[in-house]
CSV table of C-alpha atoms and ligand atoms in Angstrom, one decimal:
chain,number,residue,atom,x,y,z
A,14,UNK,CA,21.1,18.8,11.3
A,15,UNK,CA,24.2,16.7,10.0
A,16,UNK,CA,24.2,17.2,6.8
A,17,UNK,CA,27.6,14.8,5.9
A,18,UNK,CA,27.0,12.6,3.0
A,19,UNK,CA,25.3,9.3,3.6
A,20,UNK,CA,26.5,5.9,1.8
A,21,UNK,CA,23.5,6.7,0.5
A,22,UNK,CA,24.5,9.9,-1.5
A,23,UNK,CA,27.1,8.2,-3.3
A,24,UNK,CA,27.2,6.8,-7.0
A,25,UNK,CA,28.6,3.4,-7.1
A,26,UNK,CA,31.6,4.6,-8.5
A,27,UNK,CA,32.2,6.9,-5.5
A,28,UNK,CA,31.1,4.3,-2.6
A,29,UNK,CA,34.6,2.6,-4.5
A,30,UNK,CA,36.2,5.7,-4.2
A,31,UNK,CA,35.6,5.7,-0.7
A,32,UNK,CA,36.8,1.8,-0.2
A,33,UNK,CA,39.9,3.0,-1.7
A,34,UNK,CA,40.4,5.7,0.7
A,35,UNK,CA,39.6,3.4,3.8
A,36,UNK,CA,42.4,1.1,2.3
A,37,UNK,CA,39.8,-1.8,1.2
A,38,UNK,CA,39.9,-2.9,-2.4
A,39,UNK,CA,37.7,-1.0,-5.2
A,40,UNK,CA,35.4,-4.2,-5.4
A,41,UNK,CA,33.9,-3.8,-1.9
A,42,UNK,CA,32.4,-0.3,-3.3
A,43,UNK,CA,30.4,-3.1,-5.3
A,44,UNK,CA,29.6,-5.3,-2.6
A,45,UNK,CA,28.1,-2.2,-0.8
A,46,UNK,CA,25.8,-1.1,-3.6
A,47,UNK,CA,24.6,-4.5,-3.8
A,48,UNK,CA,23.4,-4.4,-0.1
A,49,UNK,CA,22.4,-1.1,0.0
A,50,UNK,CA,20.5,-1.3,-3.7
A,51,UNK,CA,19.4,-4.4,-4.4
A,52,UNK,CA,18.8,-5.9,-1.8
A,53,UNK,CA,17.7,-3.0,-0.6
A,54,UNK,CA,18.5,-3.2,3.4
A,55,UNK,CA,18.5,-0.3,5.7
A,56,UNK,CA,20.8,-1.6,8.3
A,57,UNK,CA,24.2,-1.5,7.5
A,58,UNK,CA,25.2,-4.5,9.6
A,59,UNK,CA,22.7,-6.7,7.4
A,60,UNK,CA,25.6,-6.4,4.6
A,61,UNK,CA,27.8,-9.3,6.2
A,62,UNK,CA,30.3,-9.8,2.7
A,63,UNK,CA,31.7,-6.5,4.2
A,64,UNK,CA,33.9,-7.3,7.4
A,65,UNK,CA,32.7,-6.7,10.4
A,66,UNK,CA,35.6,-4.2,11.3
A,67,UNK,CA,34.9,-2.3,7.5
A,68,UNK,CA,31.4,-2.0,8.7
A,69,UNK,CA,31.3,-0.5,11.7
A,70,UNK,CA,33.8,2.3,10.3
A,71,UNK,CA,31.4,3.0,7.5
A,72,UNK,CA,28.6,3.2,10.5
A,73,UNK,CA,31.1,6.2,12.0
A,74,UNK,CA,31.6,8.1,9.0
A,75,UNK,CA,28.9,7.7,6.5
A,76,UNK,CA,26.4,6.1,7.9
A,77,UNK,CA,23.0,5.4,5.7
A,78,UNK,CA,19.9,7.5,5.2
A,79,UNK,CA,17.3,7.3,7.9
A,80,UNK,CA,13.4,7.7,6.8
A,81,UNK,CA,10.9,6.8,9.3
A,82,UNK,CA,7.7,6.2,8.5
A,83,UNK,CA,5.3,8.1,11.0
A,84,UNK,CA,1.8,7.9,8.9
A,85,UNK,CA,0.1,6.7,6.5
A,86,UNK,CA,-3.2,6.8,4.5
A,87,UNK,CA,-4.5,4.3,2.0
A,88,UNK,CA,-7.4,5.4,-0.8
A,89,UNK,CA,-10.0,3.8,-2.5
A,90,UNK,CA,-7.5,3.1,-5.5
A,91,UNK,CA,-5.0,1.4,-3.8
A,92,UNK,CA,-2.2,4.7,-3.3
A,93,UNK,CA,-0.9,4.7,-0.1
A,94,UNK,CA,0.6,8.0,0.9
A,95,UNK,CA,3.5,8.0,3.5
A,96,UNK,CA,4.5,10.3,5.8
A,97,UNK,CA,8.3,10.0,6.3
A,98,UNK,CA,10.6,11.6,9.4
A,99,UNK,CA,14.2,12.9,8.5
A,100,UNK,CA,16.7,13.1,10.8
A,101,UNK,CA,16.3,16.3,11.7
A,102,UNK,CA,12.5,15.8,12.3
A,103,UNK,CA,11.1,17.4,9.5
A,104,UNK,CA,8.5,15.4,7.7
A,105,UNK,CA,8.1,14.6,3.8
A,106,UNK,CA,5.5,12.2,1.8
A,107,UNK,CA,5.7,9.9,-0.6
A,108,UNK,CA,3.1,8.4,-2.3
A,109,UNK,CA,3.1,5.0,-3.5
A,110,UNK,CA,0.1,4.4,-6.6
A,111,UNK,CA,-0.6,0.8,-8.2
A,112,UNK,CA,-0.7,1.0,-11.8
A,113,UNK,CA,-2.0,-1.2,-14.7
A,114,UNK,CA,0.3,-4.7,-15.2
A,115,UNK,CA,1.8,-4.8,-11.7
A,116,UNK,CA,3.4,-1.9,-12.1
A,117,UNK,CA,3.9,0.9,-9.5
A,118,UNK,CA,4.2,4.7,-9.7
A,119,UNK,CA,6.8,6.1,-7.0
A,120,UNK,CA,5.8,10.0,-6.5
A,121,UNK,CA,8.7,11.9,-4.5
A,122,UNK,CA,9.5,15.0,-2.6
A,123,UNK,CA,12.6,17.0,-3.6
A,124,UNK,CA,12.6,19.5,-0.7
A,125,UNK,CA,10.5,20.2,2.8
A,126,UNK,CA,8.5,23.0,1.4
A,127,UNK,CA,8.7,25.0,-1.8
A,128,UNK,CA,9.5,28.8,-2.4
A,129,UNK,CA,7.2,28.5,-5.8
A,130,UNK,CA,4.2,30.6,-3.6
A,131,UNK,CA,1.5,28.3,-6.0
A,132,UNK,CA,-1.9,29.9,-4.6
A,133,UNK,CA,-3.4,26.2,-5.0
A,134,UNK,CA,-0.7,24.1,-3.2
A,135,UNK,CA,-0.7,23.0,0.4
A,136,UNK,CA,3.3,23.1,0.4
A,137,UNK,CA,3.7,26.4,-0.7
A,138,UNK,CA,2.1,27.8,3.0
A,139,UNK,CA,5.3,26.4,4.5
A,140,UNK,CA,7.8,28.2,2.5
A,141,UNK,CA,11.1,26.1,1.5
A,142,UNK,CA,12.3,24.9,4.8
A,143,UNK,CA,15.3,23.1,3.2
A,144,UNK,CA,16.7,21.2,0.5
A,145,UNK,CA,16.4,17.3,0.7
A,146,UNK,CA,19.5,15.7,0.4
A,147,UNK,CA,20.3,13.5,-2.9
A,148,UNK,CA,20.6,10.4,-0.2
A,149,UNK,CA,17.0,11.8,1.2
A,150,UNK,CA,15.4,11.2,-2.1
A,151,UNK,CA,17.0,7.9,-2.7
A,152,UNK,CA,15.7,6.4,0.7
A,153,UNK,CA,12.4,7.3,-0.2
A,154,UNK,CA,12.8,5.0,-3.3
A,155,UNK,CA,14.0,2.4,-0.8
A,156,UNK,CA,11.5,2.8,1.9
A,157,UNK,CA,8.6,2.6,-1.0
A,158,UNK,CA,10.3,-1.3,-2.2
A,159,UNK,CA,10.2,-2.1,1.5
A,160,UNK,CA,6.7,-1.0,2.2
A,161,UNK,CA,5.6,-2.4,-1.0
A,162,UNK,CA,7.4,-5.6,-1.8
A,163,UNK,CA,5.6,-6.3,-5.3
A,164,UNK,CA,6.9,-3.0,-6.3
A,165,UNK,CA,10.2,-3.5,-7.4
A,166,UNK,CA,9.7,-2.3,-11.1
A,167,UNK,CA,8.2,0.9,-9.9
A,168,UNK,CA,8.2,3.9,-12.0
A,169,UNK,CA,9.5,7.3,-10.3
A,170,UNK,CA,8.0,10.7,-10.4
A,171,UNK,CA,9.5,13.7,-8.6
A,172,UNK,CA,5.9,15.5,-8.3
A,173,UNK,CA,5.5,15.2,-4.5
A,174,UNK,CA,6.7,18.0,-2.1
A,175,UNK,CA,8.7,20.7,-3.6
A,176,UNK,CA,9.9,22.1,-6.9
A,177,UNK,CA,12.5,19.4,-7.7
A,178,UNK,CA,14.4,21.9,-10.1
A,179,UNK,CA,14.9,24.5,-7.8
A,180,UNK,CA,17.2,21.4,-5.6
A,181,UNK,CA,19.2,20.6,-9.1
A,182,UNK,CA,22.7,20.2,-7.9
A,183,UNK,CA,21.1,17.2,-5.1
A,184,UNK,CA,18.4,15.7,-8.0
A,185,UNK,CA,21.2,15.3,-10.6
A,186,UNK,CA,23.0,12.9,-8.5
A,187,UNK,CA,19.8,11.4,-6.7
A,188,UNK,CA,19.2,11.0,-10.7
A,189,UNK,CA,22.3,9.2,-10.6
A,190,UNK,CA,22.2,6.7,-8.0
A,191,UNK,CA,18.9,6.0,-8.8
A,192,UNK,CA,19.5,5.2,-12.6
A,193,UNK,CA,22.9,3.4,-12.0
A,194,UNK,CA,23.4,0.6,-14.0
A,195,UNK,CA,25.1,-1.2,-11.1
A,196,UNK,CA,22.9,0.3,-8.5
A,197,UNK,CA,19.5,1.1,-8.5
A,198,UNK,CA,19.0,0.6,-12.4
A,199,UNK,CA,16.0,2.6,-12.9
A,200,UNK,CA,15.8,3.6,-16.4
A,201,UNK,CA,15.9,7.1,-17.2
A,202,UNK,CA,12.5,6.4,-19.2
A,203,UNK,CA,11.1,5.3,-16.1
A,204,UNK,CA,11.9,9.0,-14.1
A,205,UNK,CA,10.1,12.0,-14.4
A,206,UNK,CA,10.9,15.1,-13.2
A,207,UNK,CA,7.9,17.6,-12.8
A,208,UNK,CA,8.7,21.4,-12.4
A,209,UNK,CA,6.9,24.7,-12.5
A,210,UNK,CA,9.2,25.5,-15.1
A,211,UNK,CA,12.4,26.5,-14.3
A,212,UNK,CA,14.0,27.1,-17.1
A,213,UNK,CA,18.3,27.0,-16.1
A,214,UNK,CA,17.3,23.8,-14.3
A,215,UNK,CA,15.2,22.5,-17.3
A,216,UNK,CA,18.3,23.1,-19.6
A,217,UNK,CA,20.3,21.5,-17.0
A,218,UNK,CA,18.1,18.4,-16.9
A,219,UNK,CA,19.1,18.2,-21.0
A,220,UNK,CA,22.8,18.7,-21.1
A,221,UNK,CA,22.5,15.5,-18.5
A,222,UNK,CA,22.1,13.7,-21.8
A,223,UNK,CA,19.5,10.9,-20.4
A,224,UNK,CA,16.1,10.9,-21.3
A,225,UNK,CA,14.4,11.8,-18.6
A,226,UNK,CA,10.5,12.1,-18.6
A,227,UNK,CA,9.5,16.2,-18.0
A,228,UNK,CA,6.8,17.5,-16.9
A,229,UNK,CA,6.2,21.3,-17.0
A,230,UNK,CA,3.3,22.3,-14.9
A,231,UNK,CA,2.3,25.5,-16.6
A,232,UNK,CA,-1.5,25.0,-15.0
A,233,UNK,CA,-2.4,27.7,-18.0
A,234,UNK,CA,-1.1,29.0,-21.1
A,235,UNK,CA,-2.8,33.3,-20.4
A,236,UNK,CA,-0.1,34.9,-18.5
A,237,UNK,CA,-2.7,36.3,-16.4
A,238,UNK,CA,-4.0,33.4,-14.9
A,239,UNK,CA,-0.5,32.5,-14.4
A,240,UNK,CA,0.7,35.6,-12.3
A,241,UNK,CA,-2.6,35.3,-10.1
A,242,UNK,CA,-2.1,31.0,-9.7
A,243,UNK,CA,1.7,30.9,-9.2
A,244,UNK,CA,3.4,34.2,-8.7
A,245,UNK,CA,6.8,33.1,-8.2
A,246,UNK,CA,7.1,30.6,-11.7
A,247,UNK,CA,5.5,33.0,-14.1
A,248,UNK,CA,8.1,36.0,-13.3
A,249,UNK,CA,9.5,34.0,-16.3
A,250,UNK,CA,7.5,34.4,-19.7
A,251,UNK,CA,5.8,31.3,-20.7
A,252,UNK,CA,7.2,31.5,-23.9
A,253,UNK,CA,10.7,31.2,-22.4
A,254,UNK,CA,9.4,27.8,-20.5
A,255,UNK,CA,8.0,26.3,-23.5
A,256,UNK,CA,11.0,27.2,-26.1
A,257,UNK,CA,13.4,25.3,-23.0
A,258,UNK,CA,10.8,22.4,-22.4
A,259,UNK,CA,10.3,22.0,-26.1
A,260,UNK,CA,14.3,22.2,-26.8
A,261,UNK,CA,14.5,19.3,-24.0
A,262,UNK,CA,11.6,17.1,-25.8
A,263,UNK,CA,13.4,17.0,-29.3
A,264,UNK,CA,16.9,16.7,-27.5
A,265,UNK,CA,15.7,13.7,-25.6
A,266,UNK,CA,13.5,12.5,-28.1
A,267,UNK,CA,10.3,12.4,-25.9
A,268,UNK,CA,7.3,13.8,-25.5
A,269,UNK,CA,7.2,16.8,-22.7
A,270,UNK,CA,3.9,17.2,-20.8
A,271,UNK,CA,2.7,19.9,-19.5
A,272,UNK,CA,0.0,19.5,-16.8
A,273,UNK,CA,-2.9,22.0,-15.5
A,274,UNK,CA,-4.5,22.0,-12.4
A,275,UNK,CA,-8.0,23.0,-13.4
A,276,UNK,CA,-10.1,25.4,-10.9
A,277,UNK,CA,-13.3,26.3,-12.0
A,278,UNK,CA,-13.6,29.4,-13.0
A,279,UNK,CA,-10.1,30.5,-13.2
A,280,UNK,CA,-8.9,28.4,-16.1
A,281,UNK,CA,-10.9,26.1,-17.3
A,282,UNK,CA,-12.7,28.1,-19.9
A,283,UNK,CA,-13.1,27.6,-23.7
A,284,UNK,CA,-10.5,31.0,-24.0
A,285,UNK,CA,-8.4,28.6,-21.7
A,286,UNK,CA,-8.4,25.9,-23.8
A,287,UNK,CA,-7.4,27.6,-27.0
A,288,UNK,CA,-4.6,29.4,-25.9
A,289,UNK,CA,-3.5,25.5,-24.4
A,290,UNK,CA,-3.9,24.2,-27.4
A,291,UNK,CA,-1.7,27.3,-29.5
A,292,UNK,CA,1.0,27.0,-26.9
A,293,UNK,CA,0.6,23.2,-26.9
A,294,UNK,CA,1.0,23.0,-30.3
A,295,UNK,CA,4.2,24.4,-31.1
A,296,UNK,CA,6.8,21.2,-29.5
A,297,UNK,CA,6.8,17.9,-28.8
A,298,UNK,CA,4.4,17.9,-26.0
A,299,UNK,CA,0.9,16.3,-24.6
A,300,UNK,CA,-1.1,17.7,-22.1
A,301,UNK,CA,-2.2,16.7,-18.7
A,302,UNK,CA,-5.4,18.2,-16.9
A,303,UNK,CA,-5.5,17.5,-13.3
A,304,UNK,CA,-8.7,19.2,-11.4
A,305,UNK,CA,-7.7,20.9,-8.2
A,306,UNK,CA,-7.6,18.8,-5.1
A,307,UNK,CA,-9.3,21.6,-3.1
A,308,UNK,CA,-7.4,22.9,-0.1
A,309,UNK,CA,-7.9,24.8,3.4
A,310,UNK,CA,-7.1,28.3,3.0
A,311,UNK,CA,-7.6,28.3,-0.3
A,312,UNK,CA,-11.1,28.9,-1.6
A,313,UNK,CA,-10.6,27.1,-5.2
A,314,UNK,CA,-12.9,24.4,-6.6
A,315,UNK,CA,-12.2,22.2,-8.7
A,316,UNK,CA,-14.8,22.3,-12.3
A,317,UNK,CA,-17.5,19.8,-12.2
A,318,UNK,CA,-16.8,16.8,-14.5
A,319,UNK,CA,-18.7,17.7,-17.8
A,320,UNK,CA,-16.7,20.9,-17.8
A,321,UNK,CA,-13.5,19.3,-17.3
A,322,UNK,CA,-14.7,16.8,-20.3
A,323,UNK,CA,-15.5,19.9,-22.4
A,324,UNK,CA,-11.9,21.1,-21.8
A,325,UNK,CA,-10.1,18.0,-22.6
A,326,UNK,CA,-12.4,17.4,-25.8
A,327,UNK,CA,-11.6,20.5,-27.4
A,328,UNK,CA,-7.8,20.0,-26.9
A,329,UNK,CA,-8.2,16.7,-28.2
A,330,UNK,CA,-9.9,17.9,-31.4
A,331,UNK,CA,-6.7,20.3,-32.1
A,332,UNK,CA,-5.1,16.7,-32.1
A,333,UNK,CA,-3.1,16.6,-29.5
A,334,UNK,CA,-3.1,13.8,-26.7
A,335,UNK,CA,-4.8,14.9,-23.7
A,336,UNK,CA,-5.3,12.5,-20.1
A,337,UNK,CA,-7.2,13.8,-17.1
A,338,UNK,CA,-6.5,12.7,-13.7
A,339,UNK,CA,-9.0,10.9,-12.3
A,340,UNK,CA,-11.1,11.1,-9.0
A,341,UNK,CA,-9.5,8.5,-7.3
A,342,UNK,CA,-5.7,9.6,-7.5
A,343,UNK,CA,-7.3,12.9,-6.3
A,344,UNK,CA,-7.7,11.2,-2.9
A,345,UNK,CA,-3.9,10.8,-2.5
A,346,UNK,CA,-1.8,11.9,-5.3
A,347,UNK,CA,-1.3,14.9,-6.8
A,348,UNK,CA,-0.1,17.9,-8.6
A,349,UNK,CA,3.2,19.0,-7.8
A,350,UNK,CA,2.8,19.9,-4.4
A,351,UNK,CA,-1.2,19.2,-4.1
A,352,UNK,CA,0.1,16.6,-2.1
A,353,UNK,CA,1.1,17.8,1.1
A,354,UNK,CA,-2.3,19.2,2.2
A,355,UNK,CA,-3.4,16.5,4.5
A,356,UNK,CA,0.1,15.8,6.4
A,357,UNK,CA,-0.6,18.3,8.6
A,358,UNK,CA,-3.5,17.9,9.8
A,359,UNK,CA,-3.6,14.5,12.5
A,360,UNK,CA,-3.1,11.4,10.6
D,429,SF4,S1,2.6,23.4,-6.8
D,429,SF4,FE1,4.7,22.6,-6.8
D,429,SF4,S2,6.0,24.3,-7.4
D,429,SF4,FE2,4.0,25.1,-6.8
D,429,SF4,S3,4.3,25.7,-4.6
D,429,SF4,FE3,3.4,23.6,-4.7
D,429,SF4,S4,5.2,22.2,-4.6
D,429,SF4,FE4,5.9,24.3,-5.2
């Protein structure tokens, strides 16, 4: 595949670069995010302040970021998953979840695959295929506002396909465009990155200086459990994973969670719970329990609900603040990577 930068890969600042370059004024860098960002088109033409002439250059060179939607699949809730086709033809989703007040939750892929080998996850059969471009995870953000036109205030979560840390070098400046003050102006507050806790990319994430929501999915806290559920992220202790993510929480001044994906009889006992609650303990961090989204190939179950309540009671009682996904996100959202299972099947 092509793999030149997009207009879509570039910060504001460097889409005036480029005007410079071309011989156009600085300004017309600005014009050009306004097209491409707020109002959000995905048809280059469609930004008549540029000339015509200007245009049709940028169309040669750069062109934009193309995401097609081939499927879709609605729940009960309201999510909406989407299947997107890159240019190359590889597929990604994104899911797209109503929230409480209007608002929207945005969850994105960060690569086609993942290398992380998670025994639970749907993406992991496939292996990383290859890194999504920075431009990639922007036009996902686009294609959601299109598909969803009450969603402009959506909240982003990098949780879909992939292990977003493991594609820093590309997130860090998807982070940018997307949080651009004169682009795409989410708020740093309103992105979360998820990871299986890599810890480099973690202490990259806090020497960006933004506070960025993080997720560590540590799915639990006995190194056993770990090597068995995801080989590939517990090679590094979980102390190491919880010093960085707890050094990123009091650098950034927010709270870290750290998620589990709950599969009966694998981690959701009492033992389970109390070493959660001692790792749990030691930072600024609340916990997430997220019961598996059983997959093919995979013989896991999720634990029935009063265990799951029995779990998340006794964390609470150590005082810390504990949420459990519910049933009806199960149907399309996800864990990290619990997303992908249905996409290939037919849609
Ligand atoms: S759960 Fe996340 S990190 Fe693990 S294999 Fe799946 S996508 Fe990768």
């Amino acid at each position: 595949m092509d793999m030149t930068a997009t207009l879509h890969d570039l910060t504001v600042a460097q889409l005036g670069e480029l005007m410079v370059q071309m011989g156009e004024p600085r300004w017309r860098g600005r014009q050009l995010a306004h097209g491409l960002y707020h109002e959000g088109t995905g048809d280059l033409d469609a930004i008549t302040p540029l000339p015509a002439a200007l245009r049709r250059r940028l169309q040669q060179t750069h062109g934009l970021t193309r995401l097609v939607e081939v499927g879709r699949r609605r729940a009960p809730d309201g999510s909406v998953k989407h299947l997107f086709e890159l240019a190359d033809g590889r597929r990604i989703e994104s899911v797209a979840i109503p929230m409480e007040r209007k608002r929207w939750t945005f969850c994105l892929s960060s690569q086609v695959g993942c290398r992380m080998a998670c025994a639970f996850c749907a993406t992991a059969r496939m292996g990383r295929v290859r890194q999504l471009t920075a431009g990639e995870m922007v036009a996902q953000v686009l294609a959601l506002r299109r598909l969803h036109p009450s969603s402009q205030q959506a909240n982003l979560v990098f949780m879909g396909m992939g292990e977003p840390l493991d594609n820093i070098d590309e997130l860090e400046q998807a982070l940018r465009i997307l949080s651009d003050p004169d682009g795409m102006k989410i708020g740093a507050r309103h992105i979360t990155i998820s990871t299986s806790g890599l810890v480099d990319g973690i202490e990259r994430l806090g020497r960006m200086e933004r506070p960025w929501g993080l997720a560590v999915s540590i799915t639990s806290a006995r190194q056993d459990d770990r090597r068995r559920l995801m080989p590939v992220a517990a090679q590094t202790p979980l102390e190491e994973i919880v010093a960085a993510a707890a050094a990123y929480g009091r650098k950034t001044r927010r709270t870290v969670t750290l998620e589990c994906v709950l599969i009966a009889g694998e981690n959701d006992d009492d033992d389970a719970a109390k070493a959660l609650i001692r790792v749990a303990s030691s930072g600024p961090f609340k916990i997430n329990l997220i019961p598996l989204n059983p997959i093919d190939g995979y013989p896991g179950r999720p634990p029935d609900r009063d265990r799951v309540a029995r779990f998340a009671d006794r964390v609470r009682k150590a005082r810390l603040v504990c949420t459990v996904r519910d049933s009806a996100g199960r149907e399309v959202s996800a864990a990290c990577g619990q997303l992908a299972q249905r996409s290939r099947r037919p849609e």
